[in-house]
């Protein structure tokens, strides 16, 4: 049995007309004799609508109940799409997370997939030619509904492709592939034909929401080739795959930005062994992702500690750290919501210096102040005032000649 896995995002399933277009994409591999597993997101805007209901009902909505409610977005799009297919005489059914079952841990709102019942999916595929699986949702071992974090349908699809040994996982979306930067922000952005898992991981973790980061982690771990492409055209998209030599010849592949960030500063922290663990361990236990961390040189045994977290976790972080003010021993906690992270990514950076300084110069020429800097082997990230996000993205895109389809900036 040859199995094709295809995932369609919220814009692609937003109304009947779009779902009819999606159906044409799905019927193609089916007519070629493949079994098809279609993973769908909720209709565009629906997840936000549901989440805002929870906020309206409760100041501190119970995470398990939020998941139970927000997962209905995908349930609706899958049932509707299955109706369309059945009308075409296709043997099909909708499959929710608990019906796969797609098991996860109990980190509600950001659950991780732990296991997929392959045998049960194969049984369903014997009986049906197309399965319409709800993305974004899973179930704990004890039967509670979970969700996988924003953009989680990508991860559902790649995990299913891995579990079912599909050759490729096709991610259909509202842009024709992965671009050198967000094509909706920078009109000069260029489609990348092939991108290495590691580069895509950095792009995704630094804010390029075209793929959820965990989907790329899965793809890399299980060696699933991912094809990101448009629902609304037939053009070839971007292949996310293992690195090869041609990729190394490109110094910078892309620019990512993340506006959902916040900067937290603990002023006058006692500078003594164990203090970092005291600050960051409780945040890690609550699965709060701390990214950039800077500790100033200490003066009179006191230092300032600054770090970034997702904006959605600000309330919880402040609450946690304020409850430990005495143990940690700091004087003041401040936070800044008006920040964004800009990252320059490329595997070619491994063997070349000078990218960071070129980026700093380009930002300085536009008078953009850098608040924090962090680097990895294949990435340079700057935290800036969020009002300059678009300018910074365009400036760096230009500085590294990313609009030209050839190796850039190398000398
Ligand atoms: P879907 O609903 O199909 O999952 P998303 O909105 O999650 O779609 O992701 C697609 C969006 O990602 C695009 O519309 C685009 O604005 C944004 N995006 C950000 N960075 C990039 C990039 N480097 N390449 C392509 N799209 C990007
Ligand atoms: N519907 C979910 C979201 O909006 C999951 C997804 O679209 O991938 O985040
Ligand atoms: Mg998405």
PDB file of N, CA, C and O in Angstrom, residues 48-108:
ATOM      1  N   UNK A  48      -8.034  31.243  16.862  1.00  0.00           N
ATOM      2  CA  UNK A  48      -7.966  32.512  17.608  1.00  0.00           C
ATOM      3  C   UNK A  48      -9.309  32.826  18.253  1.00  0.00           C
ATOM      4  O   UNK A  48      -9.370  33.276  19.398  1.00  0.00           O
ATOM      5  N   UNK A  49     -10.372  32.577  17.496  1.00  0.00           N
ATOM      6  CA  UNK A  49     -11.715  32.883  18.031  1.00  0.00           C
ATOM      7  C   UNK A  49     -11.981  32.042  19.291  1.00  0.00           C
ATOM      8  O   UNK A  49     -12.417  32.548  20.316  1.00  0.00           O
ATOM      9  N   UNK A  50     -11.656  30.765  19.193  1.00  0.00           N
ATOM     10  CA  UNK A  50     -11.915  29.873  20.327  1.00  0.00           C
ATOM     11  C   UNK A  50     -11.052  30.266  21.536  1.00  0.00           C
ATOM     12  O   UNK A  50     -11.537  30.296  22.660  1.00  0.00           O
ATOM     13  N   UNK A  51      -9.791  30.597  21.266  1.00  0.00           N
ATOM     14  CA  UNK A  51      -8.913  30.969  22.383  1.00  0.00           C
ATOM     15  C   UNK A  51      -9.402  32.246  23.064  1.00  0.00           C
ATOM     16  O   UNK A  51      -9.313  32.387  24.279  1.00  0.00           O
ATOM     17  N   UNK A  52      -9.977  33.171  22.258  1.00  0.00           N
ATOM     18  CA  UNK A  52     -10.433  34.408  22.891  1.00  0.00           C
ATOM     19  C   UNK A  52     -11.683  34.146  23.736  1.00  0.00           C
ATOM     20  O   UNK A  52     -11.927  34.850  24.717  1.00  0.00           O
ATOM     21  N   UNK A  53     -12.466  33.127  23.373  1.00  0.00           N
ATOM     22  CA  UNK A  53     -13.610  32.763  24.222  1.00  0.00           C
ATOM     23  C   UNK A  53     -13.119  32.346  25.603  1.00  0.00           C
ATOM     24  O   UNK A  53     -13.664  32.757  26.626  1.00  0.00           O
ATOM     25  N   UNK A  54     -12.077  31.519  25.614  1.00  0.00           N
ATOM     26  CA  UNK A  54     -11.531  31.050  26.895  1.00  0.00           C
ATOM     27  C   UNK A  54     -11.080  32.233  27.746  1.00  0.00           C
ATOM     28  O   UNK A  54     -11.342  32.290  28.949  1.00  0.00           O
ATOM     29  N   UNK A  55     -10.435  33.223  27.090  1.00  0.00           N
ATOM     30  CA  UNK A  55      -9.961  34.415  27.811  1.00  0.00           C
ATOM     31  C   UNK A  55     -11.143  35.200  28.381  1.00  0.00           C
ATOM     32  O   UNK A  55     -11.054  35.791  29.450  1.00  0.00           O
ATOM     33  N   UNK A  56     -12.237  35.200  27.603  1.00  0.00           N
ATOM     34  CA  UNK A  56     -13.416  35.945  28.046  1.00  0.00           C
ATOM     35  C   UNK A  56     -14.051  35.272  29.264  1.00  0.00           C
ATOM     36  O   UNK A  56     -14.511  35.922  30.188  1.00  0.00           O
ATOM     37  N   UNK A  57     -14.061  33.956  29.242  1.00  0.00           N
ATOM     38  CA  UNK A  57     -14.734  33.192  30.303  1.00  0.00           C
ATOM     39  C   UNK A  57     -13.946  33.182  31.614  1.00  0.00           C
ATOM     40  O   UNK A  57     -14.512  33.102  32.682  1.00  0.00           O
ATOM     41  N   UNK A  58     -12.614  33.194  31.463  1.00  0.00           N
ATOM     42  CA  UNK A  58     -11.818  33.026  32.684  1.00  0.00           C
ATOM     43  C   UNK A  58     -10.497  33.784  32.565  1.00  0.00           C
ATOM     44  O   UNK A  58      -9.877  33.798  31.502  1.00  0.00           O
ATOM     45  N   UNK A  59     -10.065  34.372  33.681  1.00  0.00           N
ATOM     46  CA  UNK A  59      -8.774  35.071  33.660  1.00  0.00           C
ATOM     47  C   UNK A  59      -7.630  34.091  33.575  1.00  0.00           C
ATOM     48  O   UNK A  59      -6.585  34.367  33.011  1.00  0.00           O
ATOM     49  N   UNK A  60      -7.839  32.941  34.189  1.00  0.00           N
ATOM     50  CA  UNK A  60      -6.808  31.894  34.145  1.00  0.00           C
ATOM     51  C   UNK A  60      -7.469  30.598  33.660  1.00  0.00           C
ATOM     52  O   UNK A  60      -7.748  29.696  34.444  1.00  0.00           O
ATOM     53  N   UNK A  61      -7.754  30.519  32.353  1.00  0.00           N
ATOM     54  CA  UNK A  61      -8.492  29.362  31.850  1.00  0.00           C
ATOM     55  C   UNK A  61      -7.745  28.048  32.104  1.00  0.00           C
ATOM     56  O   UNK A  61      -6.530  27.992  31.944  1.00  0.00           O
ATOM     57  N   UNK A  62      -8.484  27.044  32.533  1.00  0.00           N
ATOM     58  CA  UNK A  62      -7.884  25.735  32.796  1.00  0.00           C
ATOM     59  C   UNK A  62      -7.353  25.155  31.477  1.00  0.00           C
ATOM     60  O   UNK A  62      -8.085  25.020  30.491  1.00  0.00           O
ATOM     61  N   UNK A  63      -6.058  24.801  31.475  1.00  0.00           N
ATOM     62  CA  UNK A  63      -5.393  24.415  30.225  1.00  0.00           C
ATOM     63  C   UNK A  63      -6.022  23.178  29.585  1.00  0.00           C
ATOM     64  O   UNK A  63      -6.143  23.092  28.353  1.00  0.00           O
ATOM     65  N   UNK A  64      -6.454  22.228  30.401  1.00  0.00           N
ATOM     66  CA  UNK A  64      -7.040  21.003  29.840  1.00  0.00           C
ATOM     67  C   UNK A  64      -8.377  21.315  29.167  1.00  0.00           C
ATOM     68  O   UNK A  64      -8.701  20.778  28.097  1.00  0.00           O
ATOM     69  N   UNK A  65      -9.148  22.212  29.796  1.00  0.00           N
ATOM     70  CA  UNK A  65     -10.450  22.569  29.203  1.00  0.00           C
ATOM     71  C   UNK A  65     -10.251  23.409  27.938  1.00  0.00           C
ATOM     72  O   UNK A  65     -11.005  23.286  26.973  1.00  0.00           O
ATOM     73  N   UNK A  66      -9.222  24.250  27.945  1.00  0.00           N
ATOM     74  CA  UNK A  66      -8.937  25.039  26.736  1.00  0.00           C
ATOM     75  C   UNK A  66      -8.665  24.071  25.583  1.00  0.00           C
ATOM     76  O   UNK A  66      -9.202  24.213  24.476  1.00  0.00           O
ATOM     77  N   UNK A  67      -7.873  23.046  25.827  1.00  0.00           N
ATOM     78  CA  UNK A  67      -7.551  22.101  24.752  1.00  0.00           C
ATOM     79  C   UNK A  67      -8.796  21.368  24.265  1.00  0.00           C
ATOM     80  O   UNK A  67      -8.982  21.149  23.066  1.00  0.00           O
ATOM     81  N   UNK A  68      -9.629  20.990  25.217  1.00  0.00           N
ATOM     82  CA  UNK A  68     -10.849  20.279  24.863  1.00  0.00           C
ATOM     83  C   UNK A  68     -11.700  21.143  23.923  1.00  0.00           C
ATOM     84  O   UNK A  68     -12.304  20.647  22.967  1.00  0.00           O
ATOM     85  N   UNK A  69     -11.713  22.444  24.192  1.00  0.00           N
ATOM     86  CA  UNK A  69     -12.525  23.354  23.395  1.00  0.00           C
ATOM     87  C   UNK A  69     -11.854  23.731  22.068  1.00  0.00           C
ATOM     88  O   UNK A  69     -12.455  23.654  21.005  1.00  0.00           O
ATOM     89  N   UNK A  70     -10.569  24.090  22.153  1.00  0.00           N
ATOM     90  CA  UNK A  70      -9.907  24.646  20.958  1.00  0.00           C
ATOM     91  C   UNK A  70      -9.699  23.563  19.887  1.00  0.00           C
ATOM     92  O   UNK A  70      -9.619  23.857  18.694  1.00  0.00           O
ATOM     93  N   UNK A  71      -9.688  22.317  20.297  1.00  0.00           N
ATOM     94  CA  UNK A  71      -9.507  21.220  19.333  1.00  0.00           C
ATOM     95  C   UNK A  71     -10.730  21.061  18.424  1.00  0.00           C
ATOM     96  O   UNK A  71     -10.655  20.394  17.394  1.00  0.00           O
ATOM     97  N   UNK A  72     -11.860  21.689  18.809  1.00  0.00           N
ATOM     98  CA  UNK A  72     -13.063  21.523  17.979  1.00  0.00           C
ATOM     99  C   UNK A  72     -12.909  22.196  16.607  1.00  0.00           C
ATOM    100  O   UNK A  72     -13.602  21.839  15.657  1.00  0.00           O
ATOM    101  N   UNK A  73     -12.015  23.165  16.514  1.00  0.00           N
ATOM    102  CA  UNK A  73     -11.802  23.841  15.220  1.00  0.00           C
ATOM    103  C   UNK A  73     -11.428  22.838  14.146  1.00  0.00           C
ATOM    104  O   UNK A  73     -11.970  22.840  13.029  1.00  0.00           O
ATOM    105  N   UNK A  74     -10.522  21.941  14.472  1.00  0.00           N
ATOM    106  CA  UNK A  74     -10.060  20.933  13.507  1.00  0.00           C
ATOM    107  C   UNK A  74     -11.158  19.890  13.273  1.00  0.00           C
ATOM    108  O   UNK A  74     -11.305  19.357  12.172  1.00  0.00           O
ATOM    109  N   UNK A  75     -11.921  19.594  14.315  1.00  0.00           N
ATOM    110  CA  UNK A  75     -13.001  18.602  14.187  1.00  0.00           C
ATOM    111  C   UNK A  75     -14.001  19.055  13.116  1.00  0.00           C
ATOM    112  O   UNK A  75     -14.443  18.273  12.277  1.00  0.00           O
ATOM    113  N   UNK A  76     -14.300  20.360  13.134  1.00  0.00           N
ATOM    114  CA  UNK A  76     -15.273  20.892  12.165  1.00  0.00           C
ATOM    115  C   UNK A  76     -14.717  20.807  10.741  1.00  0.00           C
ATOM    116  O   UNK A  76     -15.374  20.296   9.829  1.00  0.00           O
ATOM    117  N   UNK A  77     -13.484  21.275  10.539  1.00  0.00           N
ATOM    118  CA  UNK A  77     -12.989  21.280   9.147  1.00  0.00           C
ATOM    119  C   UNK A  77     -12.876  19.857   8.605  1.00  0.00           C
ATOM    120  O   UNK A  77     -13.133  19.618   7.422  1.00  0.00           O
ATOM    121  N   UNK A  78     -12.501  18.908   9.474  1.00  0.00           N
ATOM    122  CA  UNK A  78     -12.360  17.517   8.991  1.00  0.00           C
ATOM    123  C   UNK A  78     -13.707  16.903   8.628  1.00  0.00           C
ATOM    124  O   UNK A  78     -13.835  16.244   7.594  1.00  0.00           O
ATOM    125  N   UNK A  79     -14.702  17.120   9.478  1.00  0.00           N
ATOM    126  CA  UNK A  79     -16.014  16.531   9.190  1.00  0.00           C
ATOM    127  C   UNK A  79     -16.577  17.116   7.896  1.00  0.00           C
ATOM    128  O   UNK A  79     -17.100  16.391   7.037  1.00  0.00           O
ATOM    129  N   UNK A  80     -16.429  18.436   7.730  1.00  0.00           N
ATOM    130  CA  UNK A  80     -16.950  19.063   6.513  1.00  0.00           C
ATOM    131  C   UNK A  80     -16.229  18.538   5.269  1.00  0.00           C
ATOM    132  O   UNK A  80     -16.852  18.219   4.255  1.00  0.00           O
ATOM    133  N   UNK A  81     -14.917  18.396   5.386  1.00  0.00           N
ATOM    134  CA  UNK A  81     -14.153  17.939   4.217  1.00  0.00           C
ATOM    135  C   UNK A  81     -14.501  16.484   3.878  1.00  0.00           C
ATOM    136  O   UNK A  81     -14.630  16.127   2.694  1.00  0.00           O
ATOM    137  N   UNK A  82     -14.686  15.677   4.903  1.00  0.00           N
ATOM    138  CA  UNK A  82     -15.064  14.278   4.647  1.00  0.00           C
ATOM    139  C   UNK A  82     -16.417  14.216   3.928  1.00  0.00           C
ATOM    140  O   UNK A  82     -16.638  13.372   3.048  1.00  0.00           O
ATOM    141  N   UNK A  83     -17.317  15.145   4.275  1.00  0.00           N
ATOM    142  CA  UNK A  83     -18.625  15.189   3.583  1.00  0.00           C
ATOM    143  C   UNK A  83     -18.428  15.448   2.089  1.00  0.00           C
ATOM    144  O   UNK A  83     -19.085  14.823   1.249  1.00  0.00           O
ATOM    145  N   UNK A  84     -17.536  16.403   1.785  1.00  0.00           N
ATOM    146  CA  UNK A  84     -17.275  16.730   0.375  1.00  0.00           C
ATOM    147  C   UNK A  84     -16.767  15.505  -0.372  1.00  0.00           C
ATOM    148  O   UNK A  84     -17.209  15.201  -1.487  1.00  0.00           O
ATOM    149  N   UNK A  85     -15.817  14.800   0.254  1.00  0.00           N
ATOM    150  CA  UNK A  85     -15.222  13.630  -0.409  1.00  0.00           C
ATOM    151  C   UNK A  85     -16.251  12.522  -0.608  1.00  0.00           C
ATOM    152  O   UNK A  85     -16.288  11.859  -1.642  1.00  0.00           O
ATOM    153  N   UNK A  86     -17.072  12.325   0.414  1.00  0.00           N
ATOM    154  CA  UNK A  86     -18.077  11.253   0.312  1.00  0.00           C
ATOM    155  C   UNK A  86     -19.027  11.515  -0.848  1.00  0.00           C
ATOM    156  O   UNK A  86     -19.478  10.592  -1.523  1.00  0.00           O
ATOM    157  N   UNK A  87     -19.302  12.794  -1.052  1.00  0.00           N
ATOM    158  CA  UNK A  87     -20.177  13.165  -2.166  1.00  0.00           C
ATOM    159  C   UNK A  87     -19.574  12.747  -3.513  1.00  0.00           C
ATOM    160  O   UNK A  87     -20.288  12.542  -4.471  1.00  0.00           O
ATOM    161  N   UNK A  88     -18.256  12.609  -3.546  1.00  0.00           N
ATOM    162  CA  UNK A  88     -17.560  12.166  -4.773  1.00  0.00           C
ATOM    163  C   UNK A  88     -17.489  10.640  -4.843  1.00  0.00           C
ATOM    164  O   UNK A  88     -16.816  10.080  -5.690  1.00  0.00           O
ATOM    165  N   UNK A  89     -18.088   9.981  -3.868  1.00  0.00           N
ATOM    166  CA  UNK A  89     -18.079   8.519  -3.869  1.00  0.00           C
ATOM    167  C   UNK A  89     -16.801   7.912  -3.299  1.00  0.00           C
ATOM    168  O   UNK A  89     -16.540   6.715  -3.478  1.00  0.00           O
ATOM    169  N   UNK A  90     -16.007   8.727  -2.599  1.00  0.00           N
ATOM    170  CA  UNK A  90     -14.739   8.213  -2.037  1.00  0.00           C
ATOM    171  C   UNK A  90     -15.022   7.519  -0.705  1.00  0.00           C
ATOM    172  O   UNK A  90     -15.836   7.983   0.091  1.00  0.00           O
ATOM    173  N   UNK A  91     -14.328   6.384  -0.477  1.00  0.00           N
ATOM    174  CA  UNK A  91     -14.426   5.733   0.840  1.00  0.00           C
ATOM    175  C   UNK A  91     -13.520   6.501   1.794  1.00  0.00           C
ATOM    176  O   UNK A  91     -12.296   6.498   1.656  1.00  0.00           O
ATOM    177  N   UNK A  92     -14.126   7.192   2.726  1.00  0.00           N
ATOM    178  CA  UNK A  92     -13.357   8.086   3.596  1.00  0.00           C
ATOM    179  C   UNK A  92     -14.033   8.246   4.949  1.00  0.00           C
ATOM    180  O   UNK A  92     -15.193   7.881   5.114  1.00  0.00           O
ATOM    181  N   UNK A  93     -13.309   8.776   5.914  1.00  0.00           N
ATOM    182  CA  UNK A  93     -13.899   9.158   7.197  1.00  0.00           C
ATOM    183  C   UNK A  93     -13.003  10.199   7.870  1.00  0.00           C
ATOM    184  O   UNK A  93     -11.818  10.309   7.572  1.00  0.00           O
ATOM    185  N   UNK A  94     -13.589  10.948   8.795  1.00  0.00           N
ATOM    186  CA  UNK A  94     -12.770  11.861   9.592  1.00  0.00           C
ATOM    187  C   UNK A  94     -12.199  11.078  10.770  1.00  0.00           C
ATOM    188  O   UNK A  94     -12.828  10.138  11.265  1.00  0.00           O
ATOM    189  N   UNK A  95     -11.003  11.467  11.196  1.00  0.00           N
ATOM    190  CA  UNK A  95     -10.349  10.772  12.316  1.00  0.00           C
ATOM    191  C   UNK A  95      -9.815  11.834  13.280  1.00  0.00           C
ATOM    192  O   UNK A  95      -8.949  12.640  12.905  1.00  0.00           O
ATOM    193  N   UNK A  96     -10.330  11.841  14.497  1.00  0.00           N
ATOM    194  CA  UNK A  96      -9.843  12.808  15.486  1.00  0.00           C
ATOM    195  C   UNK A  96      -8.613  12.242  16.196  1.00  0.00           C
ATOM    196  O   UNK A  96      -8.321  11.047  16.094  1.00  0.00           O
ATOM    197  N   UNK A  97      -7.927  13.132  16.932  1.00  0.00           N
ATOM    198  CA  UNK A  97      -6.690  12.714  17.602  1.00  0.00           C
ATOM    199  C   UNK A  97      -6.885  11.471  18.463  1.00  0.00           C
ATOM    200  O   UNK A  97      -6.069  10.551  18.450  1.00  0.00           O
ATOM    201  N   UNK A  98      -8.000  11.434  19.210  1.00  0.00           N
ATOM    202  CA  UNK A  98      -8.196  10.298  20.112  1.00  0.00           C
ATOM    203  C   UNK A  98      -8.589   9.028  19.363  1.00  0.00           C
ATOM    204  O   UNK A  98      -8.533   7.927  19.902  1.00  0.00           O
ATOM    205  N   UNK A  99      -9.002   9.213  18.087  1.00  0.00           N
ATOM    206  CA  UNK A  99      -9.399   8.035  17.313  1.00  0.00           C
ATOM    207  C   UNK A  99      -8.214   7.407  16.579  1.00  0.00           C
ATOM    208  O   UNK A  99      -8.297   6.253  16.168  1.00  0.00           O
ATOM    209  N   UNK A 100      -7.115   8.160  16.404  1.00  0.00           N
ATOM    210  CA  UNK A 100      -5.938   7.567  15.709  1.00  0.00           C
ATOM    211  C   UNK A 100      -5.429   6.321  16.429  1.00  0.00           C
ATOM    212  O   UNK A 100      -5.254   5.285  15.773  1.00  0.00           O
ATOM    213  N   UNK A 101      -5.194   6.334  17.737  1.00  0.00           N
ATOM    214  CA  UNK A 101      -4.968   7.508  18.570  1.00  0.00           C
ATOM    215  C   UNK A 101      -3.556   8.053  18.394  1.00  0.00           C
ATOM    216  O   UNK A 101      -2.627   7.300  18.153  1.00  0.00           O
ATOM    217  N   UNK A 102      -3.480   9.394  18.565  1.00  0.00           N
ATOM    218  CA  UNK A 102      -2.189  10.064  18.563  1.00  0.00           C
ATOM    219  C   UNK A 102      -1.915  10.437  20.014  1.00  0.00           C
ATOM    220  O   UNK A 102      -2.522  11.354  20.550  1.00  0.00           O
ATOM    221  N   UNK A 103      -1.047   9.634  20.662  1.00  0.00           N
ATOM    222  CA  UNK A 103      -0.803   9.853  22.091  1.00  0.00           C
ATOM    223  C   UNK A 103       0.185  10.990  22.314  1.00  0.00           C
ATOM    224  O   UNK A 103       1.145  11.156  21.554  1.00  0.00           O
ATOM    225  N   UNK A 104      -0.060  11.763  23.367  1.00  0.00           N
ATOM    226  CA  UNK A 104       0.856  12.853  23.728  1.00  0.00           C
ATOM    227  C   UNK A 104       1.074  12.832  25.243  1.00  0.00           C
ATOM    228  O   UNK A 104       0.352  12.147  25.968  1.00  0.00           O
ATOM    229  N   UNK A 105       2.023  13.650  25.686  1.00  0.00           N
ATOM    230  CA  UNK A 105       2.134  13.858  27.132  1.00  0.00           C
ATOM    231  C   UNK A 105       1.024  14.814  27.568  1.00  0.00           C
ATOM    232  O   UNK A 105       0.203  15.223  26.738  1.00  0.00           O
ATOM    233  N   UNK A 106       1.021  15.205  28.852  1.00  0.00           N
ATOM    234  CA  UNK A 106      -0.114  16.024  29.317  1.00  0.00           C
ATOM    235  C   UNK A 106       0.251  17.509  29.450  1.00  0.00           C
ATOM    236  O   UNK A 106      -0.325  18.212  30.274  1.00  0.00           O
ATOM    237  N   UNK A 107       1.201  17.965  28.637  1.00  0.00           N
ATOM    238  CA  UNK A 107       1.523  19.407  28.640  1.00  0.00           C
ATOM    239  C   UNK A 107       0.462  20.110  27.794  1.00  0.00           C
ATOM    240  O   UNK A 107       0.689  20.422  26.614  1.00  0.00           O
ATOM    241  N   UNK A 108      -0.692  20.359  28.396  1.00  0.00           N
ATOM    242  CA  UNK A 108      -1.820  20.931  27.645  1.00  0.00           C
ATOM    243  C   UNK A 108      -1.408  22.252  26.988  1.00  0.00           C
ATOM    244  O   UNK A 108      -0.709  23.047  27.578  1.00  0.00           O
TER     245      UNK A 108
END
